[in-house]
CSV table of C-alpha atoms and ligand atoms in Angstrom, one decimal:
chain,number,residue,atom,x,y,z
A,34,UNK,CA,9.0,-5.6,-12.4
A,35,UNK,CA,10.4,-4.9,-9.4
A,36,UNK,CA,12.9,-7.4,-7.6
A,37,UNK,CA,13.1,-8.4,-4.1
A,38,UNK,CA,14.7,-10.2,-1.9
A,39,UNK,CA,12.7,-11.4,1.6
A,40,UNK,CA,14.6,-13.9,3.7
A,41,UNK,CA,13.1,-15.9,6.7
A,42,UNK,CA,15.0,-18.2,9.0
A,43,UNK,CA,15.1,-21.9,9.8
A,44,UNK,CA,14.0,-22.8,13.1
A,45,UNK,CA,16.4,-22.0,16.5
A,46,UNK,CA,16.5,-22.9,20.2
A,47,UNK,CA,14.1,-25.2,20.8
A,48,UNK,CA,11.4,-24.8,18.2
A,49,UNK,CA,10.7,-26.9,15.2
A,50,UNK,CA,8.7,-24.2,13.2
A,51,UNK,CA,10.3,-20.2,12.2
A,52,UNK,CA,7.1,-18.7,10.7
A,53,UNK,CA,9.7,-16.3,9.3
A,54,UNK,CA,10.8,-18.5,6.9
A,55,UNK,CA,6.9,-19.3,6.2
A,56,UNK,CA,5.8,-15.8,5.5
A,57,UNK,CA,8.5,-15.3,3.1
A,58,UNK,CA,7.6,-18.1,0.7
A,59,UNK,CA,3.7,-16.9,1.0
A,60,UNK,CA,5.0,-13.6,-0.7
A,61,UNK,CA,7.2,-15.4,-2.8
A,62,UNK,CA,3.4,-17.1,-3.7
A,63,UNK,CA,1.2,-14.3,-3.4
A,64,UNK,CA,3.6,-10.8,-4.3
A,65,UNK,CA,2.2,-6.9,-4.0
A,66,UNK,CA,1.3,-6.2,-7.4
A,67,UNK,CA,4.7,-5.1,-9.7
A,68,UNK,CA,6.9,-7.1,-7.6
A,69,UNK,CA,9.0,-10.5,-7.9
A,70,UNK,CA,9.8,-11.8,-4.8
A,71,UNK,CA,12.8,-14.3,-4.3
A,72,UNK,CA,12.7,-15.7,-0.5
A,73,UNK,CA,15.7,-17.6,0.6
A,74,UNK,CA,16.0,-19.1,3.7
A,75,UNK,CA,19.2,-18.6,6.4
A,76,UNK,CA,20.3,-20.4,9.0
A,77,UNK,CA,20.2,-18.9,12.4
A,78,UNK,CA,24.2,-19.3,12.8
A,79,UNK,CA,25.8,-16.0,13.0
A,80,UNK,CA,28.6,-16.9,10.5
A,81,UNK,CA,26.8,-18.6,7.8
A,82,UNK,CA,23.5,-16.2,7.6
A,83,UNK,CA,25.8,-13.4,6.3
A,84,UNK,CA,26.9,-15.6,3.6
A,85,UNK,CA,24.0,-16.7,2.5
A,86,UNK,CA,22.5,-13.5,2.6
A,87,UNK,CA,25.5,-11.5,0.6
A,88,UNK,CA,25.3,-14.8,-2.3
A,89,UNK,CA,21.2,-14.1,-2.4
A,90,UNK,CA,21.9,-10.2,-2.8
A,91,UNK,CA,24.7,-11.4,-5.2
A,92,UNK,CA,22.0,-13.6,-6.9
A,93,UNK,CA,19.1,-11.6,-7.0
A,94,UNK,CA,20.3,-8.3,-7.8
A,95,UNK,CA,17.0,-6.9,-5.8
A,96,UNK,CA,15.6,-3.5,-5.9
A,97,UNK,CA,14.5,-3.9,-1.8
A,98,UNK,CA,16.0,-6.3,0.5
A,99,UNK,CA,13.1,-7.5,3.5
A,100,UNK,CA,14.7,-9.6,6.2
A,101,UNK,CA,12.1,-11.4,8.6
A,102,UNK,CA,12.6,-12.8,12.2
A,103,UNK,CA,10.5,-14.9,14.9
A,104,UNK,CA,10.4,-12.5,18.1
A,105,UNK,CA,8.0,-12.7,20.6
A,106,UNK,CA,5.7,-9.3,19.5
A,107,UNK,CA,2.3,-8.5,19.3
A,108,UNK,CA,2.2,-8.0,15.9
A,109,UNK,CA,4.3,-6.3,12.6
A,110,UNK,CA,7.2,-5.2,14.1
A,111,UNK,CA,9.3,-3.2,12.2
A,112,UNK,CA,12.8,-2.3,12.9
A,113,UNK,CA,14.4,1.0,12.9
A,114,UNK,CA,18.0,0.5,13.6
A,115,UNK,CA,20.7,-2.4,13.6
A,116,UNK,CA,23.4,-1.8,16.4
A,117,UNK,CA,27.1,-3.2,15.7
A,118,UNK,CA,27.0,-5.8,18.2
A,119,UNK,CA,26.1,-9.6,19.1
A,120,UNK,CA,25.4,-10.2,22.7
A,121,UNK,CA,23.1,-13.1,23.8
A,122,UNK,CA,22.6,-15.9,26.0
A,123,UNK,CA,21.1,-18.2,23.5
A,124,UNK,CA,22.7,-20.4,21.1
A,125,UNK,CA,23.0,-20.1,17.8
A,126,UNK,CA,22.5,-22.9,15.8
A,127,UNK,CA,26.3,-23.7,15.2
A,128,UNK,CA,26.2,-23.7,19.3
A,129,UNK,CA,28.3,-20.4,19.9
A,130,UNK,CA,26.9,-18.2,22.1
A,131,UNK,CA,28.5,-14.5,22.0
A,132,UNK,CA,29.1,-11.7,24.4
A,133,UNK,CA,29.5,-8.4,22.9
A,134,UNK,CA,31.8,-8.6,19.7
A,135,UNK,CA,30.8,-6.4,16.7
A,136,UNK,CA,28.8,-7.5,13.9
A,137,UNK,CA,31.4,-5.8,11.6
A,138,UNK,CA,35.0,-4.7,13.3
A,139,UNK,CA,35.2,-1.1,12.7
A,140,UNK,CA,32.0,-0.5,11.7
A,141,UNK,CA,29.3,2.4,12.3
A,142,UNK,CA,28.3,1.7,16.2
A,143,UNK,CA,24.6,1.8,14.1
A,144,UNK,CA,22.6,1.9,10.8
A,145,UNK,CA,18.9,2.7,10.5
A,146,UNK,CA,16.8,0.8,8.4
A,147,UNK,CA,16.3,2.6,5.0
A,148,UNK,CA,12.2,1.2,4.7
A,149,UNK,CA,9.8,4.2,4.9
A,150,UNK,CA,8.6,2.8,8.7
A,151,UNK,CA,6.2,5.0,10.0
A,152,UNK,CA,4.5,4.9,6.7
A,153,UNK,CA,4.7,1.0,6.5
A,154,UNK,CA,3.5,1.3,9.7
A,155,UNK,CA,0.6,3.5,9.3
A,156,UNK,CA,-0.7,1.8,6.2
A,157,UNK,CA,-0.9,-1.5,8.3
A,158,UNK,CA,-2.6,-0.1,10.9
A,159,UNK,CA,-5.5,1.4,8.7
A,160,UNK,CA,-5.8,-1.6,7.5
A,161,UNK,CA,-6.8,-2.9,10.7
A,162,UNK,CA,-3.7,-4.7,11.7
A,163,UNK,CA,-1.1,-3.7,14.5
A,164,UNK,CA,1.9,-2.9,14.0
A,165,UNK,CA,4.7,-1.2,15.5
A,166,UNK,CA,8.1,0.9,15.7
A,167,UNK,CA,10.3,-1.4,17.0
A,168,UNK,CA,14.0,0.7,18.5
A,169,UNK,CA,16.0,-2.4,19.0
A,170,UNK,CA,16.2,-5.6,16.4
A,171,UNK,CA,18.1,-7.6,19.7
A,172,UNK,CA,21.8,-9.1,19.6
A,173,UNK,CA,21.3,-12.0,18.4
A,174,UNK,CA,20.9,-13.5,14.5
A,175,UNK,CA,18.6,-11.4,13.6
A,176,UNK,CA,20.0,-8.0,14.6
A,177,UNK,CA,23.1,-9.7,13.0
A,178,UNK,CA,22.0,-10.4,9.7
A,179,UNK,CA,20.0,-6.5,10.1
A,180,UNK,CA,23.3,-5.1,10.9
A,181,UNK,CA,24.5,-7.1,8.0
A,182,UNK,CA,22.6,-6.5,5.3
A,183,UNK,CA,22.7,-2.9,5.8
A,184,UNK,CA,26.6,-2.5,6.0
A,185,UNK,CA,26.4,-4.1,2.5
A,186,UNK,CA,23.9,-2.0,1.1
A,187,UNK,CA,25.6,1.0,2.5
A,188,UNK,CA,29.0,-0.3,1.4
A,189,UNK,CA,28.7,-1.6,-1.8
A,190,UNK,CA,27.0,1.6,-3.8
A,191,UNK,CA,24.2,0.1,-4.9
A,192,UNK,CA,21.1,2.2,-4.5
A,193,UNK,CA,19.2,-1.0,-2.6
A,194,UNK,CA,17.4,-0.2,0.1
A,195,UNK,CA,16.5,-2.7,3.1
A,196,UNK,CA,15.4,-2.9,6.4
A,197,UNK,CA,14.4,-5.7,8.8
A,198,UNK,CA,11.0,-6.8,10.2
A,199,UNK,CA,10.2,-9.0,13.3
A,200,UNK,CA,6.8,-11.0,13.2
A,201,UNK,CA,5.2,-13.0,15.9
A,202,UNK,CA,4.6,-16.4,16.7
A,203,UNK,CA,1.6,-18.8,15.7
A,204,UNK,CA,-1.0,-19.9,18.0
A,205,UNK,CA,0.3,-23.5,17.4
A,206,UNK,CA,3.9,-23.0,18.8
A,207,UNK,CA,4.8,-24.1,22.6
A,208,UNK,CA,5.6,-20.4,23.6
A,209,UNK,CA,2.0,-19.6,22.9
A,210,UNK,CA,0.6,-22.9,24.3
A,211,UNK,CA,3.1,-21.7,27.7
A,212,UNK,CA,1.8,-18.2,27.8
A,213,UNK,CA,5.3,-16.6,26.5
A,214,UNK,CA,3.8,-15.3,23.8
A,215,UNK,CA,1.5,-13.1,21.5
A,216,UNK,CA,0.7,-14.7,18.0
A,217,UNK,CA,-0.5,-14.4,14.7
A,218,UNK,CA,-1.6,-16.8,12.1
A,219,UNK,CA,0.7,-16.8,9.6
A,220,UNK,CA,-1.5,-15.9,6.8
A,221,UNK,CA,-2.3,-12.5,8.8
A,222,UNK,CA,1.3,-11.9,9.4
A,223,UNK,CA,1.7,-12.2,5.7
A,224,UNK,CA,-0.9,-10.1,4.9
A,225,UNK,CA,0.6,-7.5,6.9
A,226,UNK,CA,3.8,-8.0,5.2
A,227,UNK,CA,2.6,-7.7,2.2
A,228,UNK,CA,1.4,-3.9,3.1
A,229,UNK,CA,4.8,-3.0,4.1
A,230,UNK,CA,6.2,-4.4,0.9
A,231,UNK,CA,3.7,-2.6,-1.5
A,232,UNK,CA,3.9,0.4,0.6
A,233,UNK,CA,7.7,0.2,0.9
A,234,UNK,CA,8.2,-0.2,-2.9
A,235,UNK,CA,5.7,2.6,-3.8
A,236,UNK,CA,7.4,5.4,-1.4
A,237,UNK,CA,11.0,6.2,-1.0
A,238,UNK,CA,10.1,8.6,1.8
A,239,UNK,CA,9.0,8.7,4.7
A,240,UNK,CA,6.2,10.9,6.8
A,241,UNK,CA,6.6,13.1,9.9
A,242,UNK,CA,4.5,11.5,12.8
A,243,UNK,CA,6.1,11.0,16.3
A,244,UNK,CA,6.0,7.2,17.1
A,245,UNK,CA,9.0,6.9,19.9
A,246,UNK,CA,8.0,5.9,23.6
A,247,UNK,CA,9.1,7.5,26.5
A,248,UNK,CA,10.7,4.4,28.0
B,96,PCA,N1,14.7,-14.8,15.4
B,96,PCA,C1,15.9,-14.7,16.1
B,96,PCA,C2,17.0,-15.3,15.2
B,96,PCA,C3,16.2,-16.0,14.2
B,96,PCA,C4,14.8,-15.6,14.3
B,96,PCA,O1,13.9,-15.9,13.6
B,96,PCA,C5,16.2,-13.3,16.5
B,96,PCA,O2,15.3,-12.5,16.8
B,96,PCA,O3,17.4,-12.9,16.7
C-alpha cells in the first residue's frame, strides 16, 4: 500500500467554506486503488501551516505528499514551481499580512514541483476534465506551505515526492454568487484529483509536450 499525505486548508478571508480541505477528506474516503490517504487539515497562518505540515510528514511517513488550495481557477490547477517568497495584501489568518520576506532565509530563490504535471495533466483532460499548468502557486499560504513542503522533501533525503495543486471554488460560495469566480462541485474536483493522484503514484516521470503560454 502506498501512503500519502493530501492536506487542504481551513477557511480564510472572508469565507466560511475551503473546499480544499473538503476534497482531501473525499480521497481520504474514496482513495485511487493501492493508496492510503491521510488528509490533515492546516490553518491558513503562514507560521503554523509549516508545522503542522512537517508533524503530518513526521506522522505519516508518506510515499507522495499532495497539498491542495482554494484559488480562483477554472478547473485542476496544478502547480509547477514554489518561489521563496510571501508577498500579499491579504491576511492571514493570525492577521499578519507580509511584504516580500522568504519562505525559507537562504533558501533556493525556487523549487519545482516533483509530480509528473503534464502527465497528471493530460490524463485529466482525456478524461474530460480541464485542467491546467499553473507557473505561479501566489505569495500567500499556499505558495508558502508549496515552498515549504518541498524544501523539506529536498532537505531531509527522503525519496518523497510532492507537489501542490490549486482547485476552484463551488457554485455555492459568494465569489461565485458575485461573479469573481469559476467553480466546480466538489465531488468533480475530487474526481479530478483523484486522476492526478493515481497517475502521480503510477509514473515517476514525466512526458515531453509543450504546455507554457506566451504571456
Ligand atoms: N488558498 C490560499 C491560502 C489557503 C487557500 O486555500 C492561497 O491560494 O494562498
Amino acid at each position: 500500500m502506498t501512503r500519502v499525505l493530501v492536506t487542504g486548508f481551513d477557511p480564510f478571508d472572508k469565507d466560511t467554506y475551503n473546499p480544499s480541505w473538503a476534497a482531501a477528506r473525499l480521497l481520504q474516503e474514496n482513495p485511487p486503488d493501492g493508496a492510503e490517504v491521510t488528509a490533515v487539515q492546516l490553518p491558513c497562518k503562514y507560521d503554523e501551516s509549516l508545522k503542522v505540515l512537517r508533524e503530518a510528514v513526521l506522522e505519516t511517513d508518506p510515499d507522495l505528499v499532495m497539498s491542495l488550495g482554494l484559488s480562483p481557477r477554472s478547473g485542476i490547477s496544478i502547480e509547477r514551481v514554489a518561489i521563496n517568497v510571501n508577498d500579499c495584501p491579504a491576511a492571514d489568518n493570525a492577521g499578519r499580512t507580509l511584504k516580500g520576506e522568504p519562505v525559507v532565509a537562504d533558501g533556493p530563490a525556487a523549487y519545482f514541483s516533483t509530480l509528473p504535471i503534464k502527465r497528471c495533466a493530460r490524463e485529466v483532460w482525456q478524461n474530460g476534465m480541464y485542467a491546467e499548468i499553473s507557473h505561479t502557486a501566489g505569495a500567500f499560504v499556499c505558495n508558502h506551505v508549496f515552498y515549504g513542503l518541498m524544501h523539506l522533501l529536498a532537505t531531509e533525503g527522503k525519496p518523497r515526492r510532492g507537489g501542490f495543486v490549486h482547485i476552484p471554488h463551488t457554485p455555492e460560495m459568494p465569489a461565485v454568487a458575485q461573479g469573481r469566480a469559476p467553480s466546480l462541485p466538489v465531488d468533480l474536483t475530487a474526481k479530478g484529483l483523484r486522476i492526478v493522484l493515481s497517475t502521480a503514484l503510477a509514473h515517476e516521470t514525466d512526458i515531453d509536450i509543450p504546455v507554457g503560454a506566451t504571456h
